[in-house]
Tab-separated table of C-alpha atoms in Angstrom:
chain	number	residue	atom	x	y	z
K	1	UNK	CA	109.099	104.077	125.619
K	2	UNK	CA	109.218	100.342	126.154
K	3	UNK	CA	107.942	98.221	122.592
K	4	UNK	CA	106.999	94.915	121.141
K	5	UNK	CA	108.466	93.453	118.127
K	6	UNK	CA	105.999	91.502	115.262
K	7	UNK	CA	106.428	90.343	112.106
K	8	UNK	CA	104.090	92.219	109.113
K	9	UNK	CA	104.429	90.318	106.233
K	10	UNK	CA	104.387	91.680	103.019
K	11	UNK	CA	103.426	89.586	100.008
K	12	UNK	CA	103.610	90.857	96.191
K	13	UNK	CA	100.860	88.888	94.394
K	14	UNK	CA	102.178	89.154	90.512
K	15	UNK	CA	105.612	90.605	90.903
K	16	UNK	CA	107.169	91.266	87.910
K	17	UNK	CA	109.890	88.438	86.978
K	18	UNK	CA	112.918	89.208	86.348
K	19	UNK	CA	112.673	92.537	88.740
K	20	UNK	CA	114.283	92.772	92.153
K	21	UNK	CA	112.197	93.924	94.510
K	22	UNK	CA	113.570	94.654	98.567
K	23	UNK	CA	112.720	96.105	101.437
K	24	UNK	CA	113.717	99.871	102.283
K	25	UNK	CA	115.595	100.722	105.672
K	26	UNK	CA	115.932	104.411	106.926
K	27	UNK	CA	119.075	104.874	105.491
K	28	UNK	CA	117.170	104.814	101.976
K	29	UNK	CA	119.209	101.501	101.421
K	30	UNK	CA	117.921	98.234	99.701
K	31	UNK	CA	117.396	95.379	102.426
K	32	UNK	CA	116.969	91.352	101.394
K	33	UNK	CA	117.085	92.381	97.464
K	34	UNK	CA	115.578	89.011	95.356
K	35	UNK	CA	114.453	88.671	92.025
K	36	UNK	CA	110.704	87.794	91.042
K	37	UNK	CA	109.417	84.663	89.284
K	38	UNK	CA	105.914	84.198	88.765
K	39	UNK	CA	105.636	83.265	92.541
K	40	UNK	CA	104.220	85.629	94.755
K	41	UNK	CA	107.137	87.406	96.742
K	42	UNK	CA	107.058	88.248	100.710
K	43	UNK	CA	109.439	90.047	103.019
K	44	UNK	CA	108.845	89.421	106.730
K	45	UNK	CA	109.534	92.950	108.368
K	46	UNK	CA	110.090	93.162	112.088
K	47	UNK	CA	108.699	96.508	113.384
K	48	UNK	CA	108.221	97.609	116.960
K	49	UNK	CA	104.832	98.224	118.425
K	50	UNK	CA	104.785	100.855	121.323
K	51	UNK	CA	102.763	100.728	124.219
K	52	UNK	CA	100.510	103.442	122.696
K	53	UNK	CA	100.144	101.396	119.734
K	54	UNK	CA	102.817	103.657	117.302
K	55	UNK	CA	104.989	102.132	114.798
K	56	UNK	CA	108.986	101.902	114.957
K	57	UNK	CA	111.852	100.311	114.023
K	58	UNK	CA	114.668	100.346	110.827
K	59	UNK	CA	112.164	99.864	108.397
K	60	UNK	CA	108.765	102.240	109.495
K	61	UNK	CA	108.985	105.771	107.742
K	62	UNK	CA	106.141	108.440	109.031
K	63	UNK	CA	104.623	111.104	107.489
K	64	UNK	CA	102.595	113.692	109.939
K	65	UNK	CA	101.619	112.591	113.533
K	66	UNK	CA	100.116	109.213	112.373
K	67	UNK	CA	101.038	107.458	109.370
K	68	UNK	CA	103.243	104.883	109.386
K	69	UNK	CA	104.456	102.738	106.399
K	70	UNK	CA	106.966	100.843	104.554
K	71	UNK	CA	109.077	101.205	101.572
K	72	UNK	CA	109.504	97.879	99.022
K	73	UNK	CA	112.011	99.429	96.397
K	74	UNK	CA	111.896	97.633	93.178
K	75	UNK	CA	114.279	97.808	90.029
K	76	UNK	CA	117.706	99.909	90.439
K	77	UNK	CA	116.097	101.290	93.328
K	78	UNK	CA	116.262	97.653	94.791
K	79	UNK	CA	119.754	97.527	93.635
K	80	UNK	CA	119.414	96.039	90.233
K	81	UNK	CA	121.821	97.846	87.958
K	82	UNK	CA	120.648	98.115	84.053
K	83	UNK	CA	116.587	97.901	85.543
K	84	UNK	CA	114.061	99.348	83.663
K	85	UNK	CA	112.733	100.648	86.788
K	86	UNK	CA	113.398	102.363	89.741
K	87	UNK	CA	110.208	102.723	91.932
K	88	UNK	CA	109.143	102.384	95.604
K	89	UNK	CA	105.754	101.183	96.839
K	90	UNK	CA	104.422	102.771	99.624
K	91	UNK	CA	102.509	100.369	102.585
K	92	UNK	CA	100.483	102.091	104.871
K	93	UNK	CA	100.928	100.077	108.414
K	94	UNK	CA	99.000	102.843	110.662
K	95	UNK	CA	96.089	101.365	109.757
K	96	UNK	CA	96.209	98.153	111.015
K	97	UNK	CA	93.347	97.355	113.253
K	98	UNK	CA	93.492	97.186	116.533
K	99	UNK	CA	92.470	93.399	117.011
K	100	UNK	CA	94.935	92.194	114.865
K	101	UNK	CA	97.427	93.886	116.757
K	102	UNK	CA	96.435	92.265	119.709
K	103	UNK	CA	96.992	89.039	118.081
K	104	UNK	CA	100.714	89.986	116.940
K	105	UNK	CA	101.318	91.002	119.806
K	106	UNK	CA	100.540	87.348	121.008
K	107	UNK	CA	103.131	86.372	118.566
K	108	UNK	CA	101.679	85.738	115.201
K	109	UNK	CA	102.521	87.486	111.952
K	110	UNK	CA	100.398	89.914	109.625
K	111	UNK	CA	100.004	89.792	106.172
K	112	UNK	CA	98.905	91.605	103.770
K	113	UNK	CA	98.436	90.802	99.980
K	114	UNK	CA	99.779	93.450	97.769
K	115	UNK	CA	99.540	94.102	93.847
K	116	UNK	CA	102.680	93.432	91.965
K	117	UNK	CA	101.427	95.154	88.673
K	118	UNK	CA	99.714	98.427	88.084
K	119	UNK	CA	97.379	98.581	85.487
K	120	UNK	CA	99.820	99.084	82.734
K	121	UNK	CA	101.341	95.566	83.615
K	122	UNK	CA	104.557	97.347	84.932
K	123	UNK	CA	105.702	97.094	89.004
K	124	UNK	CA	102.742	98.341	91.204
K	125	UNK	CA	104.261	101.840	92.904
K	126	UNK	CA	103.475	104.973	94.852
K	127	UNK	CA	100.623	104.406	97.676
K	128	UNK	CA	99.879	100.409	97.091
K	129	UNK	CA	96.819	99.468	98.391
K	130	UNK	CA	95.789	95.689	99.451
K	131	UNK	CA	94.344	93.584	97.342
K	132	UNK	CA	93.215	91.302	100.709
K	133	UNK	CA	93.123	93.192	103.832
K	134	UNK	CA	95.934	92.260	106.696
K	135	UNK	CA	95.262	89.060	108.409
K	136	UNK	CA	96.605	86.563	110.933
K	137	UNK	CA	98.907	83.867	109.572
């Protein structure tokens, strides 16, 4: 089935400093590893975008007919030996609505503004949900 390429950016408002934080491919390893300062922190992940609107591509995990999402691994799980942590946050994409799709299909990139912290202060994991919604940028 033929597909589209975009560009979802993911930004981590607040990451942690000092903790690397990187994408997730399928193979369960760690992509573009960095470490955090107090600047927010964004990964630019290219995904394709079937004709019938489903998510694919070296980064998009699924979970039952229709979610899609992404993996950001943080601490050792982000390859940072000696971290503290070792957590994943989970980024729903399947939700993404429709008109912005349109637009990325057009050519312009998503983003989405994510929590870096959970309540506790320590790296935001599990199911992360967005502190903006996605946008055009």
């Amino acid at each position: 089935m033929a597909g589209q390429t975009i560009t979802l950016r993911l930004t981590i408002h607040a990451p942690v400093p000092r903790v690397a934080y990187s994408l997730q491919d399928k193979a369960n390893a760690p992509v573009e590893a960095r470490i955090a300062s107090d600047s927010p922190l964004s990964f630019d992940v290219p995904v394709t975008l079937t004709d019938d609107t489903r998510f694919t591509g070296p980064f998009v995990r699924r979970e039952g007919p229709t979610r899609r999402f992404v993996y950001i691994c943080i601490g050792a799980s982000a390859g940072q030996h000696g971290s503290e942590w070792s957590r994943r946050a989970k980024i729903d994409i399947h939700d993404i609505p429709a008109a912005l799709l349109a637009q990325a299909r057009d050519g312009k990139a998503l983003e989405v503004i994510l929590p870096g912290r959970g309540k506790d202060g320590t790296p935001a994991c599990a199911t992360v949900r967005p502190l903006q919604p996605w946008r055009v940028v």
